[in-house]
Coordinates of C-alpha atoms in Angstrom, one line a residue:
X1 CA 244.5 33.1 135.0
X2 CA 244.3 29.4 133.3
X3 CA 241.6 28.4 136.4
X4 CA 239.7 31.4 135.9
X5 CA 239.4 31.0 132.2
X6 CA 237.9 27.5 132.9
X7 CA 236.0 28.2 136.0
X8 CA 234.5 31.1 133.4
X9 CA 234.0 28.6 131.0
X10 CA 232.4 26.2 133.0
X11 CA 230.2 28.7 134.3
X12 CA 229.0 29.6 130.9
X13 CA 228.9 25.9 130.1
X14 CA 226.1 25.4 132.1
X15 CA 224.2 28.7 131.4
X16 CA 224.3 27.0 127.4
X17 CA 223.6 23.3 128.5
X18 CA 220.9 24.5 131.0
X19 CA 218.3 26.2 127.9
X20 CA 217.4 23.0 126.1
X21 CA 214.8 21.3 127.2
X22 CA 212.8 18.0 126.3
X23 CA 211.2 18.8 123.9
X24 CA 214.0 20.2 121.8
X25 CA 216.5 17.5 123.1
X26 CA 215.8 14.7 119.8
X27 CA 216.1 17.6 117.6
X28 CA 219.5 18.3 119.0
X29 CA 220.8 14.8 119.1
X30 CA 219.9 14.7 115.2
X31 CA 221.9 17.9 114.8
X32 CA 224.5 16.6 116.7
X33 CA 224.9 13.0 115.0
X34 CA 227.6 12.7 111.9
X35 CA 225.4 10.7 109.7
X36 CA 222.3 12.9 110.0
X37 CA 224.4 15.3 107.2
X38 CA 224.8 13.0 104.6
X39 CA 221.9 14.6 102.3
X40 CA 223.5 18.2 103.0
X41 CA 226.4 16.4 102.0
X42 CA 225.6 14.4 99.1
X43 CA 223.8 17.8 97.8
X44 CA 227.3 19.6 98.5
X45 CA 229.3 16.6 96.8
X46 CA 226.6 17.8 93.7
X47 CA 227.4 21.0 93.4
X48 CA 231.0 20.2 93.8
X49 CA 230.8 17.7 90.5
X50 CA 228.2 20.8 88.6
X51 CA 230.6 23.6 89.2
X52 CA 234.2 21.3 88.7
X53 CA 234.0 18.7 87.0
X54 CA 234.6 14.9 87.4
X55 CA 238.6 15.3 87.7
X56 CA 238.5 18.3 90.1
X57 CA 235.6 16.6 92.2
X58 CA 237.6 13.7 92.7
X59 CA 240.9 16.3 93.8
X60 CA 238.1 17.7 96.7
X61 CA 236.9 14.6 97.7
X62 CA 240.2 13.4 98.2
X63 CA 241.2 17.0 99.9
X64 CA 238.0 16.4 102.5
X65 CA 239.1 12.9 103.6
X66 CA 242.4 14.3 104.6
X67 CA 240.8 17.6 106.2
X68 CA 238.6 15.5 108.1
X69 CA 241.3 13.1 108.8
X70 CA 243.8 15.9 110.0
X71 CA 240.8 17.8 112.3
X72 CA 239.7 13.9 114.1
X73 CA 243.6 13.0 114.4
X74 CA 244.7 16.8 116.0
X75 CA 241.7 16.6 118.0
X76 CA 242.5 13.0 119.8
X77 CA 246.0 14.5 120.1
X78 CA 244.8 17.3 121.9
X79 CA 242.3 15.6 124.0
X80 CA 245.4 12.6 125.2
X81 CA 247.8 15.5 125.4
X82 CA 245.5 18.4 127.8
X83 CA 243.2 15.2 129.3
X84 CA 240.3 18.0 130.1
X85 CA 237.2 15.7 131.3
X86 CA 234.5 16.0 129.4
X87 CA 231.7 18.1 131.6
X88 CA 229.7 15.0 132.0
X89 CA 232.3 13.1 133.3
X90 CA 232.9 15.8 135.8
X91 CA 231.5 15.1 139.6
X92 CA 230.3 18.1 140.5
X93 CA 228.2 18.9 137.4
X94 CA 226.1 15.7 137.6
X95 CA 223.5 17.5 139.2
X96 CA 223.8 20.8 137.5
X97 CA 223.7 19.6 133.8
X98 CA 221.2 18.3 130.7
X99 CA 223.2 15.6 129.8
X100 CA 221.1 13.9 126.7
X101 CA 223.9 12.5 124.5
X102 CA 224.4 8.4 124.3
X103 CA 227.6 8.5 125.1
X104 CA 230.4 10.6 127.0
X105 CA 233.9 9.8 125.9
X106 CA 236.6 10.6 128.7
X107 CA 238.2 13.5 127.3
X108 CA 236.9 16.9 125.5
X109 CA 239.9 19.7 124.3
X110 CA 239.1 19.8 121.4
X111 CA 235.8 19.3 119.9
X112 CA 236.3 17.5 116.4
X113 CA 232.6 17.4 115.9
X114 CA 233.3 21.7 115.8
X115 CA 236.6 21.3 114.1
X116 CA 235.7 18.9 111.3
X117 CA 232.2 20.8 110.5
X118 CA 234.1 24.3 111.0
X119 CA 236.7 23.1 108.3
X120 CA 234.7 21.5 105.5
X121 CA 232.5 24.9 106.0
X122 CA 235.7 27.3 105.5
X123 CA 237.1 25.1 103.0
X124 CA 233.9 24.7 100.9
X125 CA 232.8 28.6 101.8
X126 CA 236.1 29.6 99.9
X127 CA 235.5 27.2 97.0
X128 CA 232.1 28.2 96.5
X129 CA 232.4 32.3 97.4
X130 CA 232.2 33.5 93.9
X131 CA 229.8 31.1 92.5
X132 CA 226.7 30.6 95.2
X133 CA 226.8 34.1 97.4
X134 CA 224.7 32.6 100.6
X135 CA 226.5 29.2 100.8
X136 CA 229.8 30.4 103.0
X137 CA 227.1 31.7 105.4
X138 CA 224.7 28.6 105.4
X139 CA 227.9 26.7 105.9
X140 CA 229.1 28.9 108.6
X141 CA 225.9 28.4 109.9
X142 CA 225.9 24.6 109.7
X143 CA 229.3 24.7 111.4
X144 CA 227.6 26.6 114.3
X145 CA 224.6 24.8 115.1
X146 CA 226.9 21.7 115.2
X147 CA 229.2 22.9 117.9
X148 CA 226.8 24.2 120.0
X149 CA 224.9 21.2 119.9
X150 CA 228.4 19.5 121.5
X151 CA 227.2 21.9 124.4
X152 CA 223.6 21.0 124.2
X153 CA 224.0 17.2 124.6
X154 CA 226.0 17.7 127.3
X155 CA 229.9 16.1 125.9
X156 CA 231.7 19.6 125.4
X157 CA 232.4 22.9 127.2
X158 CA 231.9 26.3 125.0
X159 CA 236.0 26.7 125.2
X160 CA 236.4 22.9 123.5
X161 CA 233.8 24.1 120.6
X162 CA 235.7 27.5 119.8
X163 CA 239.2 25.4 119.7
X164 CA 238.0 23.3 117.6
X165 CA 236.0 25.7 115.6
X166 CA 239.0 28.0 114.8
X167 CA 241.5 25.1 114.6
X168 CA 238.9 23.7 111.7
X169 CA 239.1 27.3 110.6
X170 CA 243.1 27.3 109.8
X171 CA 243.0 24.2 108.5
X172 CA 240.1 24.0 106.0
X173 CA 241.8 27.3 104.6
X174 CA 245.5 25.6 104.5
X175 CA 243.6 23.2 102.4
X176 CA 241.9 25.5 100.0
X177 CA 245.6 27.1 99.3
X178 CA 246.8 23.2 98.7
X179 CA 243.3 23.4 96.4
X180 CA 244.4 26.5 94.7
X181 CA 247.5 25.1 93.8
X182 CA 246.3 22.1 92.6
X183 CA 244.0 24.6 89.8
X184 CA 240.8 23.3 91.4
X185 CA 238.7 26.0 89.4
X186 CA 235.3 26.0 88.0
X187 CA 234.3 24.3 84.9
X188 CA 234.0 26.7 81.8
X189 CA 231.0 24.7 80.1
X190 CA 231.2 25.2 75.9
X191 CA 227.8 27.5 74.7
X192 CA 227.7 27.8 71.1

């Protein structure tokens, strides 16, 4: 059952790799690079400190670095523990695949690329629900486009982004509980 579900996976691997193209490849390897997000995250950052407050921007900033840190560490634990090849370090793909990426590390279950977006989306989307109605989805979205561009550069099967997407799932909502009980709430500003 375990072969099928990666021969399935594989399968649909290349079927996702195979509809990019050059001329959508640079695009993708923006998407796909961490530091291309630092506006959406600076602007995020913002409208953490607008809706919070200093004190409770400082409690999410500090709640991020260990989100992040927990998805990157749980990822590399995965990937030394299941030591899945990455698809473009497997053989018989080299002639089958778009492999545009700069780099391909050895190993690939879990994405933490798909994990760490996934979990500052959920984690954010929860903070922000009740204040900005379209931001859990245009996180969500963010989330997606960044796991399938694992797939589109060539460095992750589909099955690696989903793990990693619903593993960042769990754990950016375990961290908006540990938010919640720490009374990160919206600033009430004083109107007279």
């Amino acid at each position: 059952m375990l072969e099928q579900l990666l021969q399935l996976d594989e399968q649909l691997f290349i079927f996702l790799n195979s509809l990019g193209s050059e001329r959508w490849d640079s695009l993708w390897l923006f998407i796909t690079h961490k530091f291309s997000w630092i506006p959406f995250y600076a602007l995020l950052l913002y409208l953490v400190y607008r809706n919070f407050g200093l004190k409770n921007t400082l409690i999410v900033m500090v709640l991020v670095a260990v989100l992040i840190t927990a998805t990157d560490q749980l990822a590399n634990l995965f990937k030394n523990g299941f030591e899945r090849p990455r698809p473009c370090r497997v053989e018989h793909l080299q002639e089958v695949i778009r492999y545009v990426a700069p780099r391909c590390g050895r190993f690939g279950y879990f994405s933490a690329h798909a994990a760490s977006s996934m979990a500052l989306a959920v984690f954010l989307g929860l903070l922000f629900r009740r204040i900005y109605k379209y931001l859990p989805f245009i996180l969500l979205f963010y989330a997606g486009i960044v796991g399938y561009s694992r797939i589109y550069v060539g460095v992750h099967y589909p099955l690696d982004t989903l793990t990693g997407m619903v593993i960042g799932a769990l754990l950016g909502t375990l961290i908006y509980g540990a938010a919640r009980k720490l009374n990160v709430s919206v600033q009430l500003k004083n109107e007279y």
